[in-house]
Coordinates of N, CA and C in Angstrom, one line a residue:
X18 N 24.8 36.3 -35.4 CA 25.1 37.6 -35.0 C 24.9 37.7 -33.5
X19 N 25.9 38.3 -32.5 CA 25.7 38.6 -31.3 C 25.0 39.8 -31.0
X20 N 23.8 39.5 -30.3 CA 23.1 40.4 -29.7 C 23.5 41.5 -28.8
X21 N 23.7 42.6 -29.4 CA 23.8 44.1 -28.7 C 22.8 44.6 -28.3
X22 N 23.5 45.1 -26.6 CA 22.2 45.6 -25.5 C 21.8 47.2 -25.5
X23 N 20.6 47.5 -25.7 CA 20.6 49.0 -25.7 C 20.1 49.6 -24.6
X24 N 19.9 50.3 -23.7 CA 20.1 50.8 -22.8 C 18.8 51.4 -21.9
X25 N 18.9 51.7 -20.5 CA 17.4 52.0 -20.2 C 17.8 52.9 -19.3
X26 N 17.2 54.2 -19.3 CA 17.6 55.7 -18.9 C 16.1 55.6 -17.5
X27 N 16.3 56.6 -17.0 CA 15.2 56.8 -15.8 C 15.2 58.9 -16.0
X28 N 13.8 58.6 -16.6 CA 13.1 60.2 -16.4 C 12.2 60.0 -15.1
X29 N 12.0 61.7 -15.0 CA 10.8 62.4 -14.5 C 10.1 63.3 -14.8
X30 N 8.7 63.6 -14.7 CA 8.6 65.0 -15.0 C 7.0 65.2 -14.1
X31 N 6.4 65.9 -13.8 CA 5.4 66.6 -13.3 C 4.3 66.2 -13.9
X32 N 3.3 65.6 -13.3 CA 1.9 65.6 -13.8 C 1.1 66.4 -13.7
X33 N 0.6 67.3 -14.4 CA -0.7 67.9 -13.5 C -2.0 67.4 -13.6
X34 N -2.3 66.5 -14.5 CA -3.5 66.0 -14.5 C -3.5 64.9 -13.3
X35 N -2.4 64.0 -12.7 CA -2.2 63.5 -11.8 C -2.1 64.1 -10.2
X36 N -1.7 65.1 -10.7 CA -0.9 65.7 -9.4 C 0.2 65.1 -8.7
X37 N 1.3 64.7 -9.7 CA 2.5 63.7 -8.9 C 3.1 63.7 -9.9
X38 N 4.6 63.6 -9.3 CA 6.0 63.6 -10.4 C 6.0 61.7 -10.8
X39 N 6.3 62.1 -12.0 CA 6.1 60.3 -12.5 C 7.1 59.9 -13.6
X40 N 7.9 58.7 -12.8 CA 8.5 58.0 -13.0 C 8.6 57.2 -14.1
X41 N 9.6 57.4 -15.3 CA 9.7 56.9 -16.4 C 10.9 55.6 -16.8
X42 N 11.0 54.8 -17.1 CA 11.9 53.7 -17.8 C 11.7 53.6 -19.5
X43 N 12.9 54.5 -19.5 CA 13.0 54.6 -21.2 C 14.1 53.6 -22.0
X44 N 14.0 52.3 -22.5 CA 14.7 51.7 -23.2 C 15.0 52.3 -24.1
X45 N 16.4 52.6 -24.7 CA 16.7 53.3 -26.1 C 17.6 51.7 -27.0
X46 N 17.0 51.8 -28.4 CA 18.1 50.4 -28.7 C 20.4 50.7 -28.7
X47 N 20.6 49.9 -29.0 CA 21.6 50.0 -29.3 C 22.5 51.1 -30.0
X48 N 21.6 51.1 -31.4 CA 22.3 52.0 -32.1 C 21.5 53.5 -32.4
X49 N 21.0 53.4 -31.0 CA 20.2 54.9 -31.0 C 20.6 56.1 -31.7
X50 N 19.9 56.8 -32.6 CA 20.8 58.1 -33.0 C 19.8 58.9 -33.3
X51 N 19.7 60.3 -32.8 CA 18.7 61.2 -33.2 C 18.0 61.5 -34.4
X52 N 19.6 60.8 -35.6 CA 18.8 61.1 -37.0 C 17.6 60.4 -37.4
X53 N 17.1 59.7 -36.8 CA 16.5 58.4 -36.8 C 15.1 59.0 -36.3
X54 N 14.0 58.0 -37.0 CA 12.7 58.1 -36.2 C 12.5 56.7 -35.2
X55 N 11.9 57.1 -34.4 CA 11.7 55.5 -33.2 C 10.3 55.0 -33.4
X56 N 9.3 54.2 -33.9 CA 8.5 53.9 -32.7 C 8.3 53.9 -31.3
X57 N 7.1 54.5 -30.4 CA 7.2 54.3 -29.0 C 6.2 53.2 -29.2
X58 N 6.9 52.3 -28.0 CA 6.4 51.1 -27.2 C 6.0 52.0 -25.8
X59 N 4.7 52.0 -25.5 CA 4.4 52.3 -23.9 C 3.5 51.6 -23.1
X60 N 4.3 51.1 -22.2 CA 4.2 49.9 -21.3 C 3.8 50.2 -19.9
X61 N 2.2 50.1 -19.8 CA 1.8 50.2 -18.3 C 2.6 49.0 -17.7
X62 N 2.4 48.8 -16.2 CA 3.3 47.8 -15.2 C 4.7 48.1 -15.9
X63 N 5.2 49.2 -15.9 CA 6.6 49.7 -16.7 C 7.5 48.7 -15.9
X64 N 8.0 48.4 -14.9 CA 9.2 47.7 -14.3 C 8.6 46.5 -14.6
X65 N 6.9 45.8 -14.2 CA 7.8 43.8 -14.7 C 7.5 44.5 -15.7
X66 N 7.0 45.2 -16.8 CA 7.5 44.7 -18.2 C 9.3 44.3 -18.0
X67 N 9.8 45.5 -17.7 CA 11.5 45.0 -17.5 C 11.8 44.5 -17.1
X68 N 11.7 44.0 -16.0 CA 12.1 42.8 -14.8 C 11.6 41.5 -15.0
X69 N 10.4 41.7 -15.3 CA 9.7 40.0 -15.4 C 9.5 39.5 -16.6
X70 N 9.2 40.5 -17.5 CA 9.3 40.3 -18.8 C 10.7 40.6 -20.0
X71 N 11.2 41.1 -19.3 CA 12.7 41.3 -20.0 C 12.3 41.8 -21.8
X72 N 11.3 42.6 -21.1 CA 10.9 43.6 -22.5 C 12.4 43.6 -23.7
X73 N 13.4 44.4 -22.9 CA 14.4 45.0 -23.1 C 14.7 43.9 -23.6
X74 N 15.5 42.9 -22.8 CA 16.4 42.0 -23.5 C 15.3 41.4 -24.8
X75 N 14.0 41.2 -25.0 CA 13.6 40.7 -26.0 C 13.7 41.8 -27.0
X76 N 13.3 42.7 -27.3 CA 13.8 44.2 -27.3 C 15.4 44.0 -28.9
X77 N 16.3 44.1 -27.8 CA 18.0 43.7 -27.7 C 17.8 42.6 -29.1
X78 N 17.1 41.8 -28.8 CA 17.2 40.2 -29.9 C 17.1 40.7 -31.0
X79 N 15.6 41.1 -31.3 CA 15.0 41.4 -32.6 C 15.7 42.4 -32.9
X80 N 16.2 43.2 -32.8 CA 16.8 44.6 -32.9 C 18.2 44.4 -33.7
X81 N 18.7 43.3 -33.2 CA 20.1 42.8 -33.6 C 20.3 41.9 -34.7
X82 N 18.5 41.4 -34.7 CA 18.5 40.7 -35.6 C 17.9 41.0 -36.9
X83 N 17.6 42.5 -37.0 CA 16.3 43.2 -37.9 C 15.5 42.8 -38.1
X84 N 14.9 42.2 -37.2 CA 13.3 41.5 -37.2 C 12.2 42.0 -37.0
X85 N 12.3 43.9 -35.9 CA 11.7 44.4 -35.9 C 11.9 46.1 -36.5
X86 N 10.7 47.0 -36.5 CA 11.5 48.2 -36.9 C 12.1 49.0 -35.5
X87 N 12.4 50.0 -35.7 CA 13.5 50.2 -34.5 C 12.1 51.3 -33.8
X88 N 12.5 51.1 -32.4 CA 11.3 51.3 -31.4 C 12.0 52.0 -30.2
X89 N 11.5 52.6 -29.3 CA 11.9 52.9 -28.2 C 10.9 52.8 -27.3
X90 N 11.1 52.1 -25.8 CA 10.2 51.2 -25.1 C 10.1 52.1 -23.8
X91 N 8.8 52.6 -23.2 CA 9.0 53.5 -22.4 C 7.9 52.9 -21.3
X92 N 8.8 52.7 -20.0 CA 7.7 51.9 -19.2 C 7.4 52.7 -18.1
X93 N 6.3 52.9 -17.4 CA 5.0 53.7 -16.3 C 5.0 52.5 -15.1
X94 N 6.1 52.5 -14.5 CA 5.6 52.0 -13.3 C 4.5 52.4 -12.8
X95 N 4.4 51.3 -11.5 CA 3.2 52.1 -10.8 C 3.8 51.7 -9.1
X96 N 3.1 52.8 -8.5 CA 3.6 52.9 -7.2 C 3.3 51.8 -5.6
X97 N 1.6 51.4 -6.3 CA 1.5 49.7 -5.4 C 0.3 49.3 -6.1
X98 N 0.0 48.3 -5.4 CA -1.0 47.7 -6.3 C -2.5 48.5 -6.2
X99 N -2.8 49.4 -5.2 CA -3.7 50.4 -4.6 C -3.6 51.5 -5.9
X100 N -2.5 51.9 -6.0 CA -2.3 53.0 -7.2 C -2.3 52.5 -8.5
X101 N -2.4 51.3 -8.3 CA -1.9 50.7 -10.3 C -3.7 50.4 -10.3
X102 N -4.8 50.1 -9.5 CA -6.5 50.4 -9.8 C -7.0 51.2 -10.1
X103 N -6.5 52.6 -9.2 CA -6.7 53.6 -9.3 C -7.1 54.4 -10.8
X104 N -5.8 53.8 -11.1 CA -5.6 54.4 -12.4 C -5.5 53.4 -13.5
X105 N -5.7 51.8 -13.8 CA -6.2 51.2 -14.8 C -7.5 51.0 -14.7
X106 N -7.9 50.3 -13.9 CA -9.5 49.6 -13.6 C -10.0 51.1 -14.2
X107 N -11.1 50.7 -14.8 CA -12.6 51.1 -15.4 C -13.1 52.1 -14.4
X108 N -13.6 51.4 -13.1 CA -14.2 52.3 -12.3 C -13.3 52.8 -11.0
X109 N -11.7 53.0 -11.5 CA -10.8 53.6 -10.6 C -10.9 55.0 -10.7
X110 N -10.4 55.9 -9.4 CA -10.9 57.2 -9.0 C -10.0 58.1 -10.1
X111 N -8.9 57.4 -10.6 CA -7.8 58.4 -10.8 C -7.8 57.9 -12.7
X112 N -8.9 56.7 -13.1 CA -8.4 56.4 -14.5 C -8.8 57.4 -15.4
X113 N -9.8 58.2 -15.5 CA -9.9 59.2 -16.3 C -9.1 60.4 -16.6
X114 N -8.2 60.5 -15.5 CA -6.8 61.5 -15.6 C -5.9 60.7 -15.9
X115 N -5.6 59.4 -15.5 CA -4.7 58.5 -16.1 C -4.6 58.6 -17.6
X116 N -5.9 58.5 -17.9 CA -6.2 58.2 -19.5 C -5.1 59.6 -20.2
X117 N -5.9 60.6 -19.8 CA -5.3 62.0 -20.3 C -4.0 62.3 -20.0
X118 N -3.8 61.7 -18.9 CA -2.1 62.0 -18.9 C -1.2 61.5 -19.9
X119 N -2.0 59.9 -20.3 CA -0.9 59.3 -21.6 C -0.8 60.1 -22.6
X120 N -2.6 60.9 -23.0 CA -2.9 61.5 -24.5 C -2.3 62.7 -24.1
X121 N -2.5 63.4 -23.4 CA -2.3 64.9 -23.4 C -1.0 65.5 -22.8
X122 N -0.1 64.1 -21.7 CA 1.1 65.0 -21.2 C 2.2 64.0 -21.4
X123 N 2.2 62.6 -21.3 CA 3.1 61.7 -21.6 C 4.0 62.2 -23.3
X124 N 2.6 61.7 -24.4 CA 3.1 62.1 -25.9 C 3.9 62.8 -25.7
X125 N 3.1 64.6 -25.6 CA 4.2 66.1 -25.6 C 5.4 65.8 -25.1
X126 N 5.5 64.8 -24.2 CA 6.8 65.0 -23.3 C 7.9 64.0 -24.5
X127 N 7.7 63.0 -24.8 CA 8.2 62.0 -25.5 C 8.5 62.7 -26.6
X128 N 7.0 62.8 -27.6 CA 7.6 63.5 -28.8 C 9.0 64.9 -28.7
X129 N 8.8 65.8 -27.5 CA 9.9 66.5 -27.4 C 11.2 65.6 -26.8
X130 N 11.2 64.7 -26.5 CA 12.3 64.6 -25.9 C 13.1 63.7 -26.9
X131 N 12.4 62.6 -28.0 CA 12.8 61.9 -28.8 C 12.4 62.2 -30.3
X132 N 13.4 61.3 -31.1 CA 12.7 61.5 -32.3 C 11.5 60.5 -32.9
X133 N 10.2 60.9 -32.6 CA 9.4 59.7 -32.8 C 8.5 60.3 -34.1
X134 N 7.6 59.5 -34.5 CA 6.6 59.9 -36.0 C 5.4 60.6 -35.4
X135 N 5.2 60.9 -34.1 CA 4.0 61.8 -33.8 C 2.9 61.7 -35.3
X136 N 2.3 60.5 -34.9 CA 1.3 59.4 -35.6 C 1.1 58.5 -34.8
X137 N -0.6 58.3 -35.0 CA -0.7 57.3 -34.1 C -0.4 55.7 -34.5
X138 N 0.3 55.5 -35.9 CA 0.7 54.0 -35.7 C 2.1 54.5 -35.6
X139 N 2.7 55.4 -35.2 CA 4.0 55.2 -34.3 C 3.9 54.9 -32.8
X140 N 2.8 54.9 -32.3 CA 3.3 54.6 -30.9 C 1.9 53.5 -30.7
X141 N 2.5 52.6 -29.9 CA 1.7 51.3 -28.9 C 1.5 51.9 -27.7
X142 N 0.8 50.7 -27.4 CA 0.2 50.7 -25.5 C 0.4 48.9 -25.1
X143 N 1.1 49.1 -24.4 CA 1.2 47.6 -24.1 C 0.9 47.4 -22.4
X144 N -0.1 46.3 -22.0 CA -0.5 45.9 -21.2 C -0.5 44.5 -20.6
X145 N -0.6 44.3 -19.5 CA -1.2 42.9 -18.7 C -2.1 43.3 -18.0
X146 N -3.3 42.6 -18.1 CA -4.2 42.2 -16.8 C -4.3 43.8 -17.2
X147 N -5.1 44.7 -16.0 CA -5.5 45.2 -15.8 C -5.2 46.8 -17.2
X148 N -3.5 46.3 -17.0 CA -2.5 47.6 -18.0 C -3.6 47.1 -19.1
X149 N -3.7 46.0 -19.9 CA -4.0 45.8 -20.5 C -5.8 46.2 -21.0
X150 N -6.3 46.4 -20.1 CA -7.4 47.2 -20.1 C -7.2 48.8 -20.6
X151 N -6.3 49.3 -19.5 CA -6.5 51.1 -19.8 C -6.0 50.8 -20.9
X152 N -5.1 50.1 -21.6 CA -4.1 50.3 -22.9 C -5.3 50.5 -24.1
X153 N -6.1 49.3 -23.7 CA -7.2 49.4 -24.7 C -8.3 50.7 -24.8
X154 N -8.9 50.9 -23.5 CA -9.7 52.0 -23.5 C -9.1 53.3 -24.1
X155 N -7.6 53.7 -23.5 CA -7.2 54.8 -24.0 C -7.1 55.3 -25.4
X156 N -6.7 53.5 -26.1 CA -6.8 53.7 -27.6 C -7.9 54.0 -28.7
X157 N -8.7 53.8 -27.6 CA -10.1 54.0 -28.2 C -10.6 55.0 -28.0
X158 N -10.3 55.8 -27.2 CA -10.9 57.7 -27.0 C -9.7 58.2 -27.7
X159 N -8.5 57.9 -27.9 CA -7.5 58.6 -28.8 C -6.6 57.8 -29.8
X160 N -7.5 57.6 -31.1 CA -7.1 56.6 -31.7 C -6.7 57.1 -32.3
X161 N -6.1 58.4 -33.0 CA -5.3 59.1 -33.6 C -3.8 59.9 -32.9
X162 N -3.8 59.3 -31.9 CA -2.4 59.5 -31.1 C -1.9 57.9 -30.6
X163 N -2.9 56.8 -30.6 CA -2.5 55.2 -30.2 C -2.7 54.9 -31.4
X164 N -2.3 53.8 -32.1 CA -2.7 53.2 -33.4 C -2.3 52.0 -32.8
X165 N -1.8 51.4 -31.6 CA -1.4 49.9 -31.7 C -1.8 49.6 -30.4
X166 N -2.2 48.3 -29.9 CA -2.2 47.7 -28.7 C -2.2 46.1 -28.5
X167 N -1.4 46.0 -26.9 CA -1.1 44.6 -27.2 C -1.7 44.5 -25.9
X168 N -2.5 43.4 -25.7 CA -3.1 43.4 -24.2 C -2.9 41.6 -24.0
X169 N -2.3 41.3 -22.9 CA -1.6 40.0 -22.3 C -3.2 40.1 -21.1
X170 N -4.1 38.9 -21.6 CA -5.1 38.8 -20.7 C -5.3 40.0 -19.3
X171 N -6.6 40.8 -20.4 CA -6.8 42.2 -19.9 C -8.2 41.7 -18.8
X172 N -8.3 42.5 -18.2 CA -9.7 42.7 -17.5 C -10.7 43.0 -18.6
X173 N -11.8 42.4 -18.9 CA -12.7 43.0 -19.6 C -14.1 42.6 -19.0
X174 N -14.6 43.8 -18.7 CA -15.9 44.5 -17.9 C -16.8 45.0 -18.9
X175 N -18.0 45.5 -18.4 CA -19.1 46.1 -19.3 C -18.7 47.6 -20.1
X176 N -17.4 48.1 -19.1 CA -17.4 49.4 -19.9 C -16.5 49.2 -21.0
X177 N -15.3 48.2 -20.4 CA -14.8 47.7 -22.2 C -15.4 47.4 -23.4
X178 N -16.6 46.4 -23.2 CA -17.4 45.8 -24.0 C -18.2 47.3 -24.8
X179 N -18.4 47.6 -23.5 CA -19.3 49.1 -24.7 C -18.5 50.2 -25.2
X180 N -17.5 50.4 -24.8 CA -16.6 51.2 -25.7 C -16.1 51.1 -27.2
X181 N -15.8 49.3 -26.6 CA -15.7 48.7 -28.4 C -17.0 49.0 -29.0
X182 N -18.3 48.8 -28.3 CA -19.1 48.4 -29.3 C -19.5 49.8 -30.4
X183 N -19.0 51.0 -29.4 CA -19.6 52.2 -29.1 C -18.4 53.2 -30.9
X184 N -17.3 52.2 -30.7 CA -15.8 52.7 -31.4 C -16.4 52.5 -32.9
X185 N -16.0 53.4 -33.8 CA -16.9 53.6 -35.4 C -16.0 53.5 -36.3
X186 N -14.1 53.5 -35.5 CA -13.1 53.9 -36.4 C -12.6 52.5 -36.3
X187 N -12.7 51.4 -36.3 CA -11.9 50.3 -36.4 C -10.9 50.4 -37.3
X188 N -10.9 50.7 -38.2 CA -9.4 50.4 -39.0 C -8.5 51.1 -38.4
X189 N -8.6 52.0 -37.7 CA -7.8 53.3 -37.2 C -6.7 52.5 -35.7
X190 N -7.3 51.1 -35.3 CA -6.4 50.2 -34.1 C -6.1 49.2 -34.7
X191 N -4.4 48.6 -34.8 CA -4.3 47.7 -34.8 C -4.2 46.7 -33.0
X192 N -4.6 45.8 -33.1 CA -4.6 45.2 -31.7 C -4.0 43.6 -31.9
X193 N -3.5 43.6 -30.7 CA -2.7 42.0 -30.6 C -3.4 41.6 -29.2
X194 N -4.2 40.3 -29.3 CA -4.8 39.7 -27.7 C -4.4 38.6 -27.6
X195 N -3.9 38.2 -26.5 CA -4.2 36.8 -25.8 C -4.4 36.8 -24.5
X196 N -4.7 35.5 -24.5 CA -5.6 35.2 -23.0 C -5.3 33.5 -22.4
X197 N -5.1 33.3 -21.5 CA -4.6 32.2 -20.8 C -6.3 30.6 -21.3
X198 N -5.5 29.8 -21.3 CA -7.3 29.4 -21.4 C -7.5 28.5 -19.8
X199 N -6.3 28.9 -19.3 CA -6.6 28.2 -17.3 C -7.1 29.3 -16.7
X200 N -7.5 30.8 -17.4 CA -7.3 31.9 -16.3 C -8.7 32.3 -15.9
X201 N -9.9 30.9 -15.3 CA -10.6 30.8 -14.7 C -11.3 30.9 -13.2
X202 N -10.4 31.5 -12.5 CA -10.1 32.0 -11.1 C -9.3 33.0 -11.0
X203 N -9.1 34.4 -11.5 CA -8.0 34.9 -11.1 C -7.9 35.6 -10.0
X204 N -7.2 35.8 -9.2 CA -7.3 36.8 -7.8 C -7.3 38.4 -8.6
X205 N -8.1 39.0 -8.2 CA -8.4 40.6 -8.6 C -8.0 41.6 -7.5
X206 N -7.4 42.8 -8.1 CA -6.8 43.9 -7.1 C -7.9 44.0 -6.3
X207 N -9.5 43.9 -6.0 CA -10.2 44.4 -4.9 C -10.4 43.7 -4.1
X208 N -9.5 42.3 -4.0 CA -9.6 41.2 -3.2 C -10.4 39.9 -3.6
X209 N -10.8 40.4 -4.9 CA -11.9 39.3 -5.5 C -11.5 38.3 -6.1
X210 N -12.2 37.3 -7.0 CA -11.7 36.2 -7.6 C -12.6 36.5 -9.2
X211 N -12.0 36.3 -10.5 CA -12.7 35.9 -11.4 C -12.6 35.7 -12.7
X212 N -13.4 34.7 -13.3 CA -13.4 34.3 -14.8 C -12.6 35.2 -15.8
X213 N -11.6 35.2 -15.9 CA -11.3 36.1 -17.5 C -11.6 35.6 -18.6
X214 N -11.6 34.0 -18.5 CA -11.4 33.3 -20.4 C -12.4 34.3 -20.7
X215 N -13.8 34.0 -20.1 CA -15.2 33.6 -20.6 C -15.1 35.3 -21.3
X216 N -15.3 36.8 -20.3 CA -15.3 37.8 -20.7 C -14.3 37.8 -22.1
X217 N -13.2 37.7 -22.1 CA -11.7 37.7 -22.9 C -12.8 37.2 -24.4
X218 N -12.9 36.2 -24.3 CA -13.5 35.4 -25.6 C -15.0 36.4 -26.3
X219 N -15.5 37.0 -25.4 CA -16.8 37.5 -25.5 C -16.4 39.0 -26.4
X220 N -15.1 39.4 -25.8 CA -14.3 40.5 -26.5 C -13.4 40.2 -27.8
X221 N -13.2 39.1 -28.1 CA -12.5 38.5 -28.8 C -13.8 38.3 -30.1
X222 N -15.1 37.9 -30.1 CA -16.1 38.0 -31.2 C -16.3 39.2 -31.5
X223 N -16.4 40.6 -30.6 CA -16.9 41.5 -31.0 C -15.9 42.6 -32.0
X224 N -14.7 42.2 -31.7 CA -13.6 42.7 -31.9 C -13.5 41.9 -33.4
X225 N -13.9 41.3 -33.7 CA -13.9 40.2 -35.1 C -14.8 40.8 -35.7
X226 N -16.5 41.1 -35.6 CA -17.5 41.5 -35.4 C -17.2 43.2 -36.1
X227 N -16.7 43.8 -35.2 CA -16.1 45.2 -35.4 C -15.2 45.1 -36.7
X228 N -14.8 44.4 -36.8 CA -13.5 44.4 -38.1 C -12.2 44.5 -37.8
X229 N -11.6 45.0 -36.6 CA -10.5 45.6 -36.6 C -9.5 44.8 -37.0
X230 N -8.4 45.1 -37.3 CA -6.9 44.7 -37.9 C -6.5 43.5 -36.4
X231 N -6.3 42.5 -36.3 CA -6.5 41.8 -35.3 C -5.6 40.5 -35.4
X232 N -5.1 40.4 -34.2 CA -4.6 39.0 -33.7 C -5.0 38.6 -32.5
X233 N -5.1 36.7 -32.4 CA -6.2 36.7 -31.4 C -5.3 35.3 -30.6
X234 N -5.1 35.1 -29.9 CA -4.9 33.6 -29.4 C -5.1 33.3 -28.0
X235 N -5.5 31.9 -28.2 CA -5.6 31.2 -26.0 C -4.1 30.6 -26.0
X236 N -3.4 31.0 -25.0 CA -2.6 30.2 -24.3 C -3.1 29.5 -23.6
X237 N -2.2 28.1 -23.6 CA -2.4 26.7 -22.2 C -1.5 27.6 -21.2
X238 N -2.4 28.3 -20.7 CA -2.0 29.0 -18.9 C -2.5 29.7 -18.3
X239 N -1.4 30.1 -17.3 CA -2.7 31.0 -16.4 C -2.4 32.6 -16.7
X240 N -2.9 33.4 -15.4 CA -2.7 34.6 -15.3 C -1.5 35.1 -14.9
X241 N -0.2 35.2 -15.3 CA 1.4 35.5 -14.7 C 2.2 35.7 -15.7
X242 N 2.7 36.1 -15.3 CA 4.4 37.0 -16.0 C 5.1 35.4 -16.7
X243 N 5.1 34.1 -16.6 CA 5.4 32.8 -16.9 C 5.0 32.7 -18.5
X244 N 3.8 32.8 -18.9 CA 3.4 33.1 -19.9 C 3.6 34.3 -20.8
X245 N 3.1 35.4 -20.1 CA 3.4 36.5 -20.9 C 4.4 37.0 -21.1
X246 N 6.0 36.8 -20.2 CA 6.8 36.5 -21.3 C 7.4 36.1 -22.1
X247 N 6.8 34.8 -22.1 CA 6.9 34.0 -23.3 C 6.3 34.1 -24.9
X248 N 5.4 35.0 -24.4 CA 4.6 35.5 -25.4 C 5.0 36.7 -26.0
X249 N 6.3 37.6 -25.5 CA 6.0 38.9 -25.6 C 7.2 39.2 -27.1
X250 N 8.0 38.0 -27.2 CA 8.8 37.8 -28.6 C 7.9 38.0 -29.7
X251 N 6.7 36.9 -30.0 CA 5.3 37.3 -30.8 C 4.4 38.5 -30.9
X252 N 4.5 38.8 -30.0 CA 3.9 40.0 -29.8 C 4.8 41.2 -30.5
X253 N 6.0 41.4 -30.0 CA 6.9 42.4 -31.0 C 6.6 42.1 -32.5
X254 N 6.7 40.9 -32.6 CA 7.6 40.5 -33.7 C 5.6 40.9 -34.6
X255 N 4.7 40.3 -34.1 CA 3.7 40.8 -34.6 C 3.0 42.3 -35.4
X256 N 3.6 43.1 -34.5 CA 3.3 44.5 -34.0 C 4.0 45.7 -34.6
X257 N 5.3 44.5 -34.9 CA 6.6 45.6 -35.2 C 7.3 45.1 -36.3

């Protein structure tokens, strides 16, 4: 069967928990039709998901091939790499409105604008590196609006560790992780350098530990878009 391409629209709309108009990348599939319910896919680093990871065209494959259920993929750029800390990292000025903007203004705007299952195993949070942190924390203060997360070698710090430890609803997330097993130096947004396996793995027992619904693996690599999207066929295909 030849793969049919479904299409990627550009919203906007007003934050106020942010205070800034914010830029949306909405993949719709092919045979989009209102009568229909979608899954939302929501993809912090919203453009490389598209560009470097070719969300979409992976997206396009499974879709054509009914391999996954039908989804709609909605990606959150971010404006530089100053602004994308801000608002993923743990101790960024802006992540606690970040968080609230997914739960409390992004959903309203999506569920009105599409037809989605407004449930939280209708919609994901998909991340790298750092995305992949807020993706997780978010899910865990609103685990009745996120039910899914896929995190591509996330940052994990002491406030991740204690959020999981802290989380009582485990059945309530399903989660997908992997982690490079070279990504032993990484360069960090605050100019720094450091270990992910070690933390990643440490999150990886507790998460087992905890019970949750779970997929786990090391990739032979590093920290880059080279890997992760190579991974991100599995990951759909896991998830969806």
């Amino acid at each position: 069967m030849s793969t049919q391409r479904g299409t990627i629209k550009e919203y906007r709309f007003k934050s106020e928990e942010l205070s800034e108009e914010i830029e949306l990348l909405v993949y719709l599939p092919f045979n989009f039709s209102p009568l229909y319910k979608y899954t939302l896919v929501i993809a912090q680093d919203g453009r490389d998901y598209f560009q470097m990871g070719k969300i979409g065209r992976v997206a396009d494959e499974l879709l054509s091939n009914d391999e996954i259920e039908q989804i709609i993929i909605v990606g959150i750029p971010y404006q530089d790499r100053f602004d994308r800390r801000r608002k993923y990292h743990p101790d960024g000025e802006q992540h606690e409105a970040y968080v609230r903007f997914l739960a409390h203004e992004l959903v309203p705007f999506l569920d009105e604008e599409f037809p989605t299952y407004q449930m939280g195993y209708g919609r994901a949070l998909i991340g790298d590196s750092l995305g992949g942190t807020v993706s997780l924390l978010t899910a865990l203060k609103y685990p009745h609006t996120f039910g899914k997360v896929i995190m591509q070698s996330p940052l994990v710090d002491e406030t991740v560790m204690k959020a999981v430890q802290n989380f009582e609803e485990p059945h309530l997330l399903e989660l997908y992780h992997v982690i490079g097993t070279e990504e032993t130096d990484v360069p960090t947004t605050d100019g720094k350098r450091a270990n992910f396996i070690e933390p990643n793995r440490e999150l990886h027992q507790l998460l087992n530990k905890k019970g949750f619904p779970y997929f786990y693996e090391e990739f032979k690599g590093t920290h880059t878009w080279k890997y992760w999207q190579a991974d991100l066929k599995r990951a759909l295909l896991e998830m969806f």
